[in-house]
PDB file of C-alpha atoms and ligand atoms in Angstrom:
ATOM      1  CA  UNK A 878     -11.937  -6.223  17.643  1.00  0.00           C
ATOM      2  CA  UNK A 879     -10.932  -5.253  14.106  1.00  0.00           C
ATOM      3  CA  UNK A 880      -7.267  -5.701  15.070  1.00  0.00           C
ATOM      4  CA  UNK A 881      -8.120  -9.262  16.152  1.00  0.00           C
ATOM      5  CA  UNK A 882      -9.838  -9.919  12.840  1.00  0.00           C
ATOM      6  CA  UNK A 883      -6.772  -8.713  10.956  1.00  0.00           C
ATOM      7  CA  UNK A 884      -4.490 -10.911  13.088  1.00  0.00           C
ATOM      8  CA  UNK A 885      -6.686 -13.922  12.380  1.00  0.00           C
ATOM      9  CA  UNK A 886      -6.622 -13.144   8.685  1.00  0.00           C
ATOM     10  CA  UNK A 887      -2.832 -13.004   8.700  1.00  0.00           C
ATOM     11  CA  UNK A 888      -2.620 -16.296  10.562  1.00  0.00           C
ATOM     12  CA  UNK A 889      -5.038 -17.890   8.138  1.00  0.00           C
ATOM     13  CA  UNK A 890      -3.067 -16.651   5.153  1.00  0.00           C
ATOM     14  CA  UNK A 891       0.167 -17.932   6.667  1.00  0.00           C
ATOM     15  CA  UNK A 892      -1.093 -21.429   7.560  1.00  0.00           C
ATOM     16  CA  UNK A 893      -3.540 -22.420   4.834  1.00  0.00           C
ATOM     17  CA  UNK A 894      -2.613 -23.988   1.531  1.00  0.00           C
ATOM     18  CA  UNK A 895      -4.399 -22.349  -1.393  1.00  0.00           C
ATOM     19  CA  UNK A 896      -7.678 -24.264  -1.679  1.00  0.00           C
ATOM     20  CA  UNK A 897      -9.046 -25.720  -4.896  1.00  0.00           C
ATOM     21  CA  UNK A 898     -12.457 -24.173  -4.472  1.00  0.00           C
ATOM     22  CA  UNK A 899     -14.106 -21.656  -2.220  1.00  0.00           C
ATOM     23  CA  UNK A 900     -16.800 -22.396   0.343  1.00  0.00           C
ATOM     24  CA  UNK A 901     -20.241 -21.214  -0.730  1.00  0.00           C
ATOM     25  CA  UNK A 902     -20.355 -17.643   0.478  1.00  0.00           C
ATOM     26  CA  UNK A 903     -22.365 -16.354  -2.452  1.00  0.00           C
ATOM     27  CA  UNK A 904     -25.771 -17.310  -1.113  1.00  0.00           C
ATOM     28  CA  UNK A 905     -26.597 -13.725  -0.120  1.00  0.00           C
ATOM     29  CA  UNK A 906     -26.763 -11.707   3.076  1.00  0.00           C
ATOM     30  CA  UNK A 907     -26.339 -13.972   6.094  1.00  0.00           C
ATOM     31  CA  UNK A 908     -27.639 -11.709   8.803  1.00  0.00           C
ATOM     32  CA  UNK A 909     -24.133 -11.285  10.223  1.00  0.00           C
ATOM     33  CA  UNK A 910     -23.381  -7.760  11.472  1.00  0.00           C
ATOM     34  CA  UNK A 911     -22.238  -5.333   8.783  1.00  0.00           C
ATOM     35  CA  UNK A 912     -19.322  -2.920   9.160  1.00  0.00           C
ATOM     36  CA  UNK A 913     -20.285   0.394  10.756  1.00  0.00           C
ATOM     37  CA  UNK A 914     -21.341   2.929   8.104  1.00  0.00           C
ATOM     38  CA  UNK A 915     -21.885   0.334   5.359  1.00  0.00           C
ATOM     39  CA  UNK A 916     -24.469   1.691   2.894  1.00  0.00           C
ATOM     40  CA  UNK A 917     -25.946   0.910  -0.505  1.00  0.00           C
ATOM     41  CA  UNK A 918     -25.045   3.656  -2.970  1.00  0.00           C
ATOM     42  CA  UNK A 919     -28.213   4.769  -4.711  1.00  0.00           C
ATOM     43  CA  UNK A 920     -26.543   7.012  -7.328  1.00  0.00           C
ATOM     44  CA  UNK A 921     -22.890   7.206  -8.406  1.00  0.00           C
ATOM     45  CA  UNK A 922     -21.119  10.168  -6.710  1.00  0.00           C
ATOM     46  CA  UNK A 923     -20.061  11.392 -10.154  1.00  0.00           C
ATOM     47  CA  UNK A 924     -20.131  10.234 -13.741  1.00  0.00           C
ATOM     48  CA  UNK A 925     -17.375  10.311 -16.379  1.00  0.00           C
ATOM     49  CA  UNK A 926     -19.258  13.084 -18.256  1.00  0.00           C
ATOM     50  CA  UNK A 927     -19.464  15.301 -15.158  1.00  0.00           C
ATOM     51  CA  UNK A 928     -15.744  15.023 -14.403  1.00  0.00           C
ATOM     52  CA  UNK A 929     -13.638  18.024 -15.486  1.00  0.00           C
ATOM     53  CA  UNK A 930     -10.848  17.240 -17.935  1.00  0.00           C
ATOM     54  CA  UNK A 931      -7.249  18.374 -17.479  1.00  0.00           C
ATOM     55  CA  UNK A 932      -3.723  16.970 -17.564  1.00  0.00           C
ATOM     56  CA  UNK A 933      -3.684  16.186 -13.850  1.00  0.00           C
ATOM     57  CA  UNK A 934      -0.634  13.890 -13.917  1.00  0.00           C
ATOM     58  CA  UNK A 935       1.599  16.779 -15.078  1.00  0.00           C
ATOM     59  CA  UNK A 936       3.048  18.175 -11.836  1.00  0.00           C
ATOM     60  CA  UNK A 937       5.387  21.026 -10.864  1.00  0.00           C
ATOM     61  CA  UNK A 938       9.004  20.710 -11.954  1.00  0.00           C
ATOM     62  CA  UNK A 939      11.658  20.434  -9.218  1.00  0.00           C
ATOM     63  CA  UNK A 940      13.943  23.481  -8.985  1.00  0.00           C
ATOM     64  CA  UNK A 941      16.956  21.125  -8.762  1.00  0.00           C
ATOM     65  CA  UNK A 942      18.070  18.229  -6.595  1.00  0.00           C
ATOM     66  CA  UNK A 943      16.604  18.277  -3.071  1.00  0.00           C
ATOM     67  CA  UNK A 944      18.607  20.436  -0.626  1.00  0.00           C
ATOM     68  CA  UNK A 945      20.750  18.529   1.887  1.00  0.00           C
ATOM     69  CA  UNK A 946      18.886  17.463   5.066  1.00  0.00           C
ATOM     70  CA  UNK A 947      19.086  20.332   7.545  1.00  0.00           C
ATOM     71  CA  UNK A 948      19.487  22.892   4.719  1.00  0.00           C
ATOM     72  CA  UNK A 949      15.890  23.692   3.812  1.00  0.00           C
ATOM     73  CA  UNK A 950      15.425  27.173   2.229  1.00  0.00           C
ATOM     74  CA  UNK A 951      14.397  29.758   4.873  1.00  0.00           C
ATOM     75  CA  UNK A 952      10.669  30.530   4.804  1.00  0.00           C
ATOM     76  CA  UNK A 953       9.835  27.403   2.810  1.00  0.00           C
ATOM     77  CA  UNK A 954       7.221  24.789   3.725  1.00  0.00           C
ATOM     78  CA  UNK A 955      10.134  22.364   4.186  1.00  0.00           C
ATOM     79  CA  UNK A 956      11.819  24.757   6.683  1.00  0.00           C
ATOM     80  CA  UNK A 957       8.545  24.926   8.675  1.00  0.00           C
ATOM     81  CA  UNK A 958       8.358  21.120   8.778  1.00  0.00           C
ATOM     82  CA  UNK A 959      12.034  20.971   9.815  1.00  0.00           C
ATOM     83  CA  UNK A 960      11.380  23.487  12.631  1.00  0.00           C
ATOM     84  CA  UNK A 961       8.440  21.361  13.847  1.00  0.00           C
ATOM     85  CA  UNK A 962      10.774  18.382  14.093  1.00  0.00           C
ATOM     86  CA  UNK A 963       8.631  15.881  12.185  1.00  0.00           C
ATOM     87  CA  UNK A 964       6.778  15.384   8.914  1.00  0.00           C
ATOM     88  CA  UNK A 965       3.023  14.744   9.306  1.00  0.00           C
ATOM     89  CA  UNK A 966       1.920  12.174   6.734  1.00  0.00           C
ATOM     90  CA  UNK A 967      -1.590  10.832   6.080  1.00  0.00           C
ATOM     91  CA  UNK A 968      -1.513   7.086   5.423  1.00  0.00           C
ATOM     92  CA  UNK A 969      -3.735   4.005   5.588  1.00  0.00           C
ATOM     93  CA  UNK A 970      -3.605   1.360   8.313  1.00  0.00           C
ATOM     94  CA  UNK A 971      -6.035  -1.088   6.708  1.00  0.00           C
ATOM     95  CA  UNK A 972      -4.454  -1.973   3.395  1.00  0.00           C
ATOM     96  CA  UNK A 973      -1.995  -4.863   3.545  1.00  0.00           C
ATOM     97  CA  UNK A 974       1.033  -4.231   1.269  1.00  0.00           C
ATOM     98  CA  UNK A 975       0.343  -0.480   0.885  1.00  0.00           C
ATOM     99  CA  UNK A 976      -0.349   0.970   4.361  1.00  0.00           C
ATOM    100  CA  UNK A 977      -1.169  -1.416   7.208  1.00  0.00           C
ATOM    101  CA  UNK A 978      -0.507  -1.936  10.871  1.00  0.00           C
ATOM    102  CA  UNK A 979       1.685  -4.973  11.437  1.00  0.00           C
ATOM    103  CA  UNK A 980      -0.267  -6.874  14.113  1.00  0.00           C
ATOM    104  CA  UNK A 981       2.956  -8.374  15.499  1.00  0.00           C
ATOM    105  CA  UNK A 982       4.796  -5.100  16.079  1.00  0.00           C
ATOM    106  CA  UNK A 983       2.079  -2.441  16.016  1.00  0.00           C
ATOM    107  CA  UNK A 984       4.066  -0.416  13.446  1.00  0.00           C
ATOM    108  CA  UNK A 985       2.738   0.954  10.170  1.00  0.00           C
ATOM    109  CA  UNK A 986       4.268  -0.673   7.109  1.00  0.00           C
ATOM    110  CA  UNK A 987       3.818  -0.930   3.355  1.00  0.00           C
ATOM    111  CA  UNK A 988       4.773   0.634   0.028  1.00  0.00           C
ATOM    112  CA  UNK A 989       3.129   3.987   0.783  1.00  0.00           C
ATOM    113  CA  UNK A 990       4.495   4.069   4.332  1.00  0.00           C
ATOM    114  CA  UNK A 991       8.039   3.506   3.027  1.00  0.00           C
ATOM    115  CA  UNK A 992       7.556   6.220   0.394  1.00  0.00           C
ATOM    116  CA  UNK A 993       6.393   8.661   3.092  1.00  0.00           C
ATOM    117  CA  UNK A 994       9.438   7.803   5.210  1.00  0.00           C
ATOM    118  CA  UNK A 995      11.667   8.742   2.245  1.00  0.00           C
ATOM    119  CA  UNK A 996      10.221  12.272   2.307  1.00  0.00           C
ATOM    120  CA  UNK A 997      10.992  12.540   6.042  1.00  0.00           C
ATOM    121  CA  UNK A 998      14.505  11.226   5.378  1.00  0.00           C
ATOM    122  CA  UNK A 999      15.074  13.899   2.730  1.00  0.00           C
ATOM    123  CA  UNK A1000      14.132  16.683   5.186  1.00  0.00           C
ATOM    124  CA  UNK A1001      15.759  15.355   8.352  1.00  0.00           C
ATOM    125  CA  UNK A1002      18.282  12.745   7.224  1.00  0.00           C
ATOM    126  CA  UNK A1003      16.188  10.415   9.401  1.00  0.00           C
ATOM    127  CA  UNK A1004      13.163   8.421   8.128  1.00  0.00           C
ATOM    128  CA  UNK A1005      11.757   8.068  11.645  1.00  0.00           C
ATOM    129  CA  UNK A1006      11.091  11.815  12.029  1.00  0.00           C
ATOM    130  CA  UNK A1007       7.512  11.269  10.915  1.00  0.00           C
ATOM    131  CA  UNK A1008       4.085  11.354  12.547  1.00  0.00           C
ATOM    132  CA  UNK A1009       1.488   9.233  10.800  1.00  0.00           C
ATOM    133  CA  UNK A1010      -2.135  10.290  10.715  1.00  0.00           C
ATOM    134  CA  UNK A1011      -4.380   7.392   9.751  1.00  0.00           C
ATOM    135  CA  UNK A1012      -6.943   8.376   7.120  1.00  0.00           C
ATOM    136  CA  UNK A1013      -9.788   6.572   5.352  1.00  0.00           C
ATOM    137  CA  UNK A1014     -10.234   7.117   1.609  1.00  0.00           C
ATOM    138  CA  UNK A1015     -12.872   9.741   2.326  1.00  0.00           C
ATOM    139  CA  UNK A1016     -10.740  11.665   4.839  1.00  0.00           C
ATOM    140  CA  UNK A1017      -7.784  12.349   2.521  1.00  0.00           C
ATOM    141  CA  UNK A1018      -8.892  15.549   0.799  1.00  0.00           C
ATOM    142  CA  UNK A1019     -10.439  17.202   3.903  1.00  0.00           C
ATOM    143  CA  UNK A1020      -7.213  16.478   5.863  1.00  0.00           C
ATOM    144  CA  UNK A1021      -5.183  18.262   3.158  1.00  0.00           C
ATOM    145  CA  UNK A1022      -7.640  21.156   2.871  1.00  0.00           C
ATOM    146  CA  UNK A1023      -7.596  21.715   6.629  1.00  0.00           C
ATOM    147  CA  UNK A1024      -3.779  21.538   6.709  1.00  0.00           C
ATOM    148  CA  UNK A1025      -3.867  18.632   9.178  1.00  0.00           C
ATOM    149  CA  UNK A1026      -1.171  16.802   7.207  1.00  0.00           C
ATOM    150  CA  UNK A1027       1.820  17.908   5.130  1.00  0.00           C
ATOM    151  CA  UNK A1028       1.356  15.099   2.653  1.00  0.00           C
ATOM    152  CA  UNK A1029      -1.003  12.193   1.929  1.00  0.00           C
ATOM    153  CA  UNK A1030       0.626   8.990   0.703  1.00  0.00           C
ATOM    154  CA  UNK A1031      -2.346   6.662   0.521  1.00  0.00           C
ATOM    155  CA  UNK A1032      -3.121   4.863  -2.756  1.00  0.00           C
ATOM    156  CA  UNK A1033      -4.421   8.197  -4.004  1.00  0.00           C
ATOM    157  CA  UNK A1034      -5.345   8.416  -7.661  1.00  0.00           C
ATOM    158  CA  UNK A1035      -4.542  11.696  -9.367  1.00  0.00           C
ATOM    159  CA  UNK A1036      -7.612  13.021 -11.181  1.00  0.00           C
ATOM    160  CA  UNK A1037      -8.969  16.361 -12.354  1.00  0.00           C
ATOM    161  CA  UNK A1038     -11.804  16.546  -9.826  1.00  0.00           C
ATOM    162  CA  UNK A1039      -9.331  16.143  -6.949  1.00  0.00           C
ATOM    163  CA  UNK A1040      -6.734  18.424  -8.555  1.00  0.00           C
ATOM    164  CA  UNK A1041      -9.196  21.305  -8.141  1.00  0.00           C
ATOM    165  CA  UNK A1042      -8.901  20.900  -4.358  1.00  0.00           C
ATOM    166  CA  UNK A1043      -5.379  19.569  -3.695  1.00  0.00           C
ATOM    167  CA  UNK A1044      -1.976  19.504  -5.409  1.00  0.00           C
ATOM    168  CA  UNK A1045      -0.337  16.268  -6.552  1.00  0.00           C
ATOM    169  CA  UNK A1046       3.247  15.115  -6.948  1.00  0.00           C
ATOM    170  CA  UNK A1047       4.374  13.370 -10.107  1.00  0.00           C
ATOM    171  CA  UNK A1048       3.063   9.808 -10.498  1.00  0.00           C
ATOM    172  CA  UNK A1049       4.965   7.446  -8.175  1.00  0.00           C
ATOM    173  CA  UNK A1050       3.013   4.259  -9.016  1.00  0.00           C
ATOM    174  CA  UNK A1051       0.678   3.224 -11.821  1.00  0.00           C
ATOM    175  CA  UNK A1052      -2.158   1.000 -10.564  1.00  0.00           C
ATOM    176  CA  UNK A1053      -5.356  -0.143 -12.293  1.00  0.00           C
ATOM    177  CA  UNK A1054      -8.795  -1.148 -11.061  1.00  0.00           C
ATOM    178  CA  UNK A1055      -9.837  -4.817 -11.121  1.00  0.00           C
ATOM    179  CA  UNK A1056     -12.329  -7.127  -9.393  1.00  0.00           C
ATOM    180  CA  UNK A1057     -11.834  -9.522  -6.458  1.00  0.00           C
ATOM    181  CA  UNK A1058     -14.271 -12.399  -5.932  1.00  0.00           C
ATOM    182  CA  UNK A1059     -14.489 -15.763  -4.180  1.00  0.00           C
ATOM    183  CA  UNK A1060     -12.641 -18.528  -6.051  1.00  0.00           C
ATOM    184  CA  UNK A1061     -15.033 -20.417  -8.299  1.00  0.00           C
ATOM    185  CA  UNK A1062     -17.754 -17.743  -8.042  1.00  0.00           C
ATOM    186  CA  UNK A1063     -18.043 -17.391 -11.830  1.00  0.00           C
ATOM    187  CA  UNK A1064     -17.453 -13.648 -11.624  1.00  0.00           C
ATOM    188  CA  UNK A1065     -14.957 -12.756 -14.326  1.00  0.00           C
ATOM    189  CA  UNK A1066     -14.520  -8.998 -14.376  1.00  0.00           C
ATOM    190  CA  UNK A1067     -16.539  -5.775 -14.682  1.00  0.00           C
ATOM    191  CA  UNK A1068     -18.839  -7.140 -17.430  1.00  0.00           C
ATOM    192  CA  UNK A1069     -20.063  -9.932 -15.170  1.00  0.00           C
ATOM    193  CA  UNK A1070     -21.172  -7.671 -12.318  1.00  0.00           C
ATOM    194  CA  UNK A1071     -24.799  -7.184 -13.472  1.00  0.00           C
ATOM    195  CA  UNK A1072     -27.155  -7.925 -10.570  1.00  0.00           C
ATOM    196  CA  UNK A1073     -24.202  -8.360  -8.183  1.00  0.00           C
ATOM    197  CA  UNK A1074     -23.364  -6.504  -4.997  1.00  0.00           C
ATOM    198  CA  UNK A1075     -19.912  -4.917  -5.148  1.00  0.00           C
ATOM    199  CA  UNK A1076     -18.026  -3.269  -2.280  1.00  0.00           C
ATOM    200  CA  UNK A1077     -15.795  -0.154  -2.439  1.00  0.00           C
ATOM    201  CA  UNK A1078     -14.815   2.518   0.063  1.00  0.00           C
ATOM    202  CA  UNK A1079     -16.595   5.823   0.422  1.00  0.00           C
ATOM    203  CA  UNK A1080     -14.628   8.663  -1.169  1.00  0.00           C
ATOM    204  CA  UNK A1081     -12.616   6.378  -3.447  1.00  0.00           C
ATOM    205  CA  UNK A1082     -12.411   6.717  -7.196  1.00  0.00           C
ATOM    206  CA  UNK A1083     -12.976   2.937  -7.227  1.00  0.00           C
ATOM    207  CA  UNK A1084     -16.548   3.448  -6.026  1.00  0.00           C
ATOM    208  CA  UNK A1085     -17.279   5.957  -8.797  1.00  0.00           C
ATOM    209  CA  UNK A1086     -15.613   3.741 -11.421  1.00  0.00           C
ATOM    210  CA  UNK A1087     -17.493   0.564 -10.499  1.00  0.00           C
ATOM    211  CA  UNK A1088     -20.812   2.370 -10.079  1.00  0.00           C
ATOM    212  CA  UNK A1089     -20.426   3.538 -13.696  1.00  0.00           C
ATOM    213  CA  UNK A1090     -19.595   0.209 -15.379  1.00  0.00           C
ATOM    214  CA  UNK A1091     -22.270  -0.701 -17.971  1.00  0.00           C
ATOM    215  CA  UNK A1092     -23.329  -3.826 -16.017  1.00  0.00           C
ATOM    216  CA  UNK A1093     -24.620  -1.458 -13.272  1.00  0.00           C
ATOM    217  CA  UNK A1094     -23.970  -3.520 -10.119  1.00  0.00           C
ATOM    218  CA  UNK A1095     -25.374  -2.541  -6.734  1.00  0.00           C
ATOM    219  CA  UNK A1096     -22.511  -0.735  -5.010  1.00  0.00           C
ATOM    220  CA  UNK A1097     -22.033  -0.947  -1.250  1.00  0.00           C
ATOM    221  CA  UNK A1098     -19.791   1.659   0.392  1.00  0.00           C
ATOM    222  CA  UNK A1099     -17.776   1.136   3.591  1.00  0.00           C
ATOM    223  CA  UNK A1100     -15.021   3.140   5.347  1.00  0.00           C
ATOM    224  CA  UNK A1101     -12.056   0.747   4.878  1.00  0.00           C
ATOM    225  CA  UNK A1102     -10.915  -1.858   2.342  1.00  0.00           C
ATOM    226  CA  UNK A1103     -10.710  -4.541   5.030  1.00  0.00           C
ATOM    227  CA  UNK A1104     -14.436  -3.976   5.644  1.00  0.00           C
ATOM    228  CA  UNK A1105     -14.980  -5.014   2.013  1.00  0.00           C
ATOM    229  CA  UNK A1106     -13.034  -8.241   2.570  1.00  0.00           C
ATOM    230  CA  UNK A1107     -15.110  -9.085   5.645  1.00  0.00           C
ATOM    231  CA  UNK A1108     -18.353  -8.374   3.767  1.00  0.00           C
ATOM    232  CA  UNK A1109     -17.176 -10.672   0.955  1.00  0.00           C
ATOM    233  CA  UNK A1110     -16.283 -13.400   3.464  1.00  0.00           C
ATOM    234  CA  UNK A1111     -19.713 -13.085   5.104  1.00  0.00           C
ATOM    235  CA  UNK A1112     -21.567 -13.286   1.795  1.00  0.00           C
ATOM    236  CA  UNK A1113     -22.884  -9.735   2.144  1.00  0.00           C
ATOM    237  CA  UNK A1114     -21.334  -8.710  -1.179  1.00  0.00           C
ATOM    238  CA  UNK A1115     -20.347 -10.751  -4.261  1.00  0.00           C
ATOM    239  CA  UNK A1116     -17.177  -8.856  -5.153  1.00  0.00           C
ATOM    240  CA  UNK A1117     -14.790  -6.044  -4.212  1.00  0.00           C
ATOM    241  CA  UNK A1118     -13.508  -3.650  -6.863  1.00  0.00           C
ATOM    242  CA  UNK A1119     -10.544  -1.331  -6.502  1.00  0.00           C
ATOM    243  CA  UNK A1120      -6.881  -0.951  -7.474  1.00  0.00           C
ATOM    244  CA  UNK A1121      -4.916  -4.152  -8.144  1.00  0.00           C
ATOM    245  CA  UNK A1122      -2.427  -3.106  -5.409  1.00  0.00           C
ATOM    246  CA  UNK A1123      -5.164  -3.143  -2.762  1.00  0.00           C
ATOM    247  CA  UNK A1124      -6.832  -6.301  -4.087  1.00  0.00           C
ATOM    248  CA  UNK A1125      -3.454  -8.092  -4.050  1.00  0.00           C
ATOM    249  CA  UNK A1126      -3.251  -7.357  -0.317  1.00  0.00           C
ATOM    250  CA  UNK A1127      -6.788  -8.649   0.302  1.00  0.00           C
ATOM    251  CA  UNK A1128      -6.147 -11.810  -1.754  1.00  0.00           C
ATOM    252  CA  UNK A1129      -2.941 -12.438   0.217  1.00  0.00           C
ATOM    253  CA  UNK A1130      -4.984 -12.414   3.424  1.00  0.00           C
ATOM    254  CA  UNK A1131      -7.678 -14.783   2.157  1.00  0.00           C
ATOM    255  CA  UNK A1132      -6.715 -17.641  -0.178  1.00  0.00           C
ATOM    256  CA  UNK A1133     -10.399 -18.313  -0.916  1.00  0.00           C
ATOM    257  CA  UNK A1134     -10.460 -15.085  -2.948  1.00  0.00           C
ATOM    258  CA  UNK A1135      -8.852 -14.188  -6.281  1.00  0.00           C
ATOM    259  CA  UNK A1136      -8.440 -11.220  -8.584  1.00  0.00           C
ATOM    260  CA  UNK A1137     -10.375 -11.695 -11.822  1.00  0.00           C
ATOM    261  CA  UNK A1138     -10.798  -9.900 -15.147  1.00  0.00           C
ATOM    262  CA  UNK A1139      -8.646  -7.179 -16.672  1.00  0.00           C
ATOM    263  CA  UNK A1140      -7.599  -3.790 -15.342  1.00  0.00           C
ATOM    264  CA  UNK A1141     -10.489  -1.605 -16.499  1.00  0.00           C
ATOM    265  CA  UNK A1142      -9.123   1.798 -15.419  1.00  0.00           C
ATOM    266  CA  UNK A1143      -5.771   3.545 -14.984  1.00  0.00           C
ATOM    267  CA  UNK A1144      -5.068   4.723 -11.433  1.00  0.00           C
ATOM    268  CA  UNK A1145      -1.917   6.877 -11.345  1.00  0.00           C
ATOM    269  CA  UNK A1146      -0.897   7.424  -7.708  1.00  0.00           C
ATOM    270  CA  UNK A1147       0.331  10.816  -6.544  1.00  0.00           C
ATOM    271  CA  UNK A1148       1.300  12.192  -3.166  1.00  0.00           C
ATOM    272  CA  UNK A1149      -1.318  14.777  -2.171  1.00  0.00           C
ATOM    273  CA  UNK A1150      -0.131  18.157  -0.834  1.00  0.00           C
ATOM    274  CA  UNK A1151      -2.137  21.204   0.326  1.00  0.00           C
ATOM    275  CA  UNK A1152      -2.768  23.330  -2.768  1.00  0.00           C
ATOM    276  CA  UNK A1153      -0.966  26.420  -1.448  1.00  0.00           C
ATOM    277  CA  UNK A1154       2.329  24.578  -0.830  1.00  0.00           C
ATOM    278  CA  UNK A1155       3.795  24.630  -4.341  1.00  0.00           C
ATOM    279  CA  UNK A1156       7.366  24.683  -2.977  1.00  0.00           C
ATOM    280  CA  UNK A1157       6.679  21.405  -1.186  1.00  0.00           C
ATOM    281  CA  UNK A1158       5.253  19.797  -4.352  1.00  0.00           C
ATOM    282  CA  UNK A1159       8.495  20.712  -6.191  1.00  0.00           C
ATOM    283  CA  UNK A1160      10.556  19.352  -3.269  1.00  0.00           C
ATOM    284  CA  UNK A1161       8.611  16.062  -3.163  1.00  0.00           C
ATOM    285  CA  UNK A1162       9.081  15.735  -6.929  1.00  0.00           C
ATOM    286  CA  UNK A1163      12.838  16.280  -6.523  1.00  0.00           C
ATOM    287  CA  UNK A1164      12.899  13.487  -3.921  1.00  0.00           C
ATOM    288  CA  UNK A1165      10.884  11.215  -6.244  1.00  0.00           C
ATOM    289  CA  UNK A1166      13.367  11.915  -9.083  1.00  0.00           C
ATOM    290  CA  UNK A1167      16.155  10.723  -6.810  1.00  0.00           C
ATOM    291  CA  UNK A1168      14.251   7.615  -5.653  1.00  0.00           C
ATOM    292  CA  UNK A1169      13.621   6.644  -9.292  1.00  0.00           C
ATOM    293  CA  UNK A1170      17.256   7.240 -10.304  1.00  0.00           C
ATOM    294  CA  UNK A1171      19.176   5.703  -7.374  1.00  0.00           C
ATOM    295  CA  UNK A1172      17.233   2.435  -7.206  1.00  0.00           C
ATOM    296  CA  UNK A1173      15.399   3.156  -3.928  1.00  0.00           C
ATOM    297  CA  UNK A1174      11.995   3.053  -5.655  1.00  0.00           C
ATOM    298  CA  UNK A1175      12.829  -0.374  -7.114  1.00  0.00           C
ATOM    299  CA  UNK A1176      13.877  -1.727  -3.703  1.00  0.00           C
ATOM    300  CA  UNK A1177      10.676  -0.500  -2.030  1.00  0.00           C
ATOM    301  CA  UNK A1178       8.585  -1.755  -4.945  1.00  0.00           C
ATOM    302  CA  UNK A1179      10.181  -5.201  -4.826  1.00  0.00           C
ATOM    303  CA  UNK A1180       9.668  -5.397  -1.040  1.00  0.00           C
ATOM    304  CA  UNK A1181       5.905  -4.897  -1.225  1.00  0.00           C
ATOM    305  CA  UNK A1182       4.637  -5.301  -4.786  1.00  0.00           C
ATOM    306  CA  UNK A1183       7.212  -7.618  -6.357  1.00  0.00           C
ATOM    307  CA  UNK A1184       4.622 -10.416  -6.380  1.00  0.00           C
ATOM    308  CA  UNK A1185       2.113  -8.231  -8.230  1.00  0.00           C
ATOM    309  CA  UNK A1186       4.192  -6.836 -11.096  1.00  0.00           C
ATOM    310  CA  UNK A1187       7.656  -8.379 -11.196  1.00  0.00           C
ATOM    311  CA  UNK A1188       9.276  -6.171 -13.802  1.00  0.00           C
ATOM    312  CA  UNK A1189       7.722  -2.820 -12.936  1.00  0.00           C
ATOM    313  CA  UNK A1190       9.697   0.336 -13.685  1.00  0.00           C
ATOM    314  CA  UNK A1191       9.005   3.571 -11.815  1.00  0.00           C
ATOM    315  CA  UNK A1192       6.627   5.750 -13.874  1.00  0.00           C
ATOM    316  CA  UNK A1193       8.453   8.615 -15.617  1.00  0.00           C
ATOM    317  CA  UNK A1194       7.669  12.069 -14.222  1.00  0.00           C
ATOM    318  CA  UNK A1195       5.668  14.535 -16.300  1.00  0.00           C
ATOM    319  CA  UNK A1196       5.777  18.271 -15.583  1.00  0.00           C
ATOM    320  CA  UNK A1197       3.673  21.208 -16.716  1.00  0.00           C
ATOM    321  CA  UNK A1198       6.038  24.036 -15.623  1.00  0.00           C
TER     322      UNK A1198
HETATM  323  N1  LIG B1219      -6.911   4.778  -5.899  1.00  0.00           N
HETATM  324  C1  LIG B1219      -8.259   4.899  -5.491  1.00  0.00           C
HETATM  325  C2  LIG B1219      -8.538   6.261  -4.919  1.00  0.00           C
HETATM  326  O1  LIG B1219      -7.689   7.061  -4.853  1.00  0.00           O
HETATM  327  C3  LIG B1219      -8.667   3.862  -4.466  1.00  0.00           C
HETATM  328  C4  LIG B1219      -7.745   3.786  -3.307  1.00  0.00           C
HETATM  329  C5  LIG B1219      -8.314   4.134  -1.955  1.00  0.00           C
HETATM  330  O2  LIG B1219      -9.368   4.737  -1.847  1.00  0.00           O
HETATM  331  O3  LIG B1219      -7.638   3.798  -0.982  1.00  0.00           O
HETATM  332  O4  LIG B1219      -9.598   6.601  -4.551  1.00  0.00           O
END
């Protein structure tokens, strides 16, 4: 059913000219069914004051260029992955442009999916030696803690709270949180969210960020970002707030919506790795160094996010040791 909805959204986006004004979907809840597990958030999951401080974007320095495919150091995490025959990567299937299932082919595509394939390519010399495990925002950290995935490449903001539970690569993309609303709604950014209902996914830093803006909107949590778009379309929320990368994908699927207001947070994306696998963090960082230097990052960026930030450079890596 959800697949059908996504297909329809794609068709709509492909066929419709951008309208001058949006239909009136701001009248309030319509009685239409809500996504499973949608819930009003009564208290923010954490506050800026409660969050530990650290230099979480400083990662572990590579020991050198990545070893040749097939030549992983004996006993290393990379050698174990090579022996298994495939990399297991946690990705999204609901976020157009970043990690989504192409309804025409059934394959997973997007910026994060391409980045994950580059890690598989570095181990095997073959980007298709990868098994994707689809994760919601809320499932990312538990999947890493349980060792169900080797790496999570899923619009994951590096922060100190998360860095206590998982390890992060160097920053591979710098996003920022904004607001998406219906065209002509009058909503202009985080300051105009007072008394409004705003959607974000459970387990995302977006939910915490928007729940803590001074305007104090009512925050509604759902499992997937596409659920937020459907709730906006049905008039069950007034706005969606998350990273500009994700909102760009939602806006591309529905020309009646638009991103408004400034970026009001910094969301540095890192690849998540189980905390014990320091050798794999250094390896991933070596691969990222190469992708920045040889132009691969720029090609992947242009393919998916060129419309969002034309002149973007890959973020420089920062290391702590
Ligand atoms: N970057 C934010 C986060 O890591 C939002 C992205 C998401 O949840 O998919 O929580």
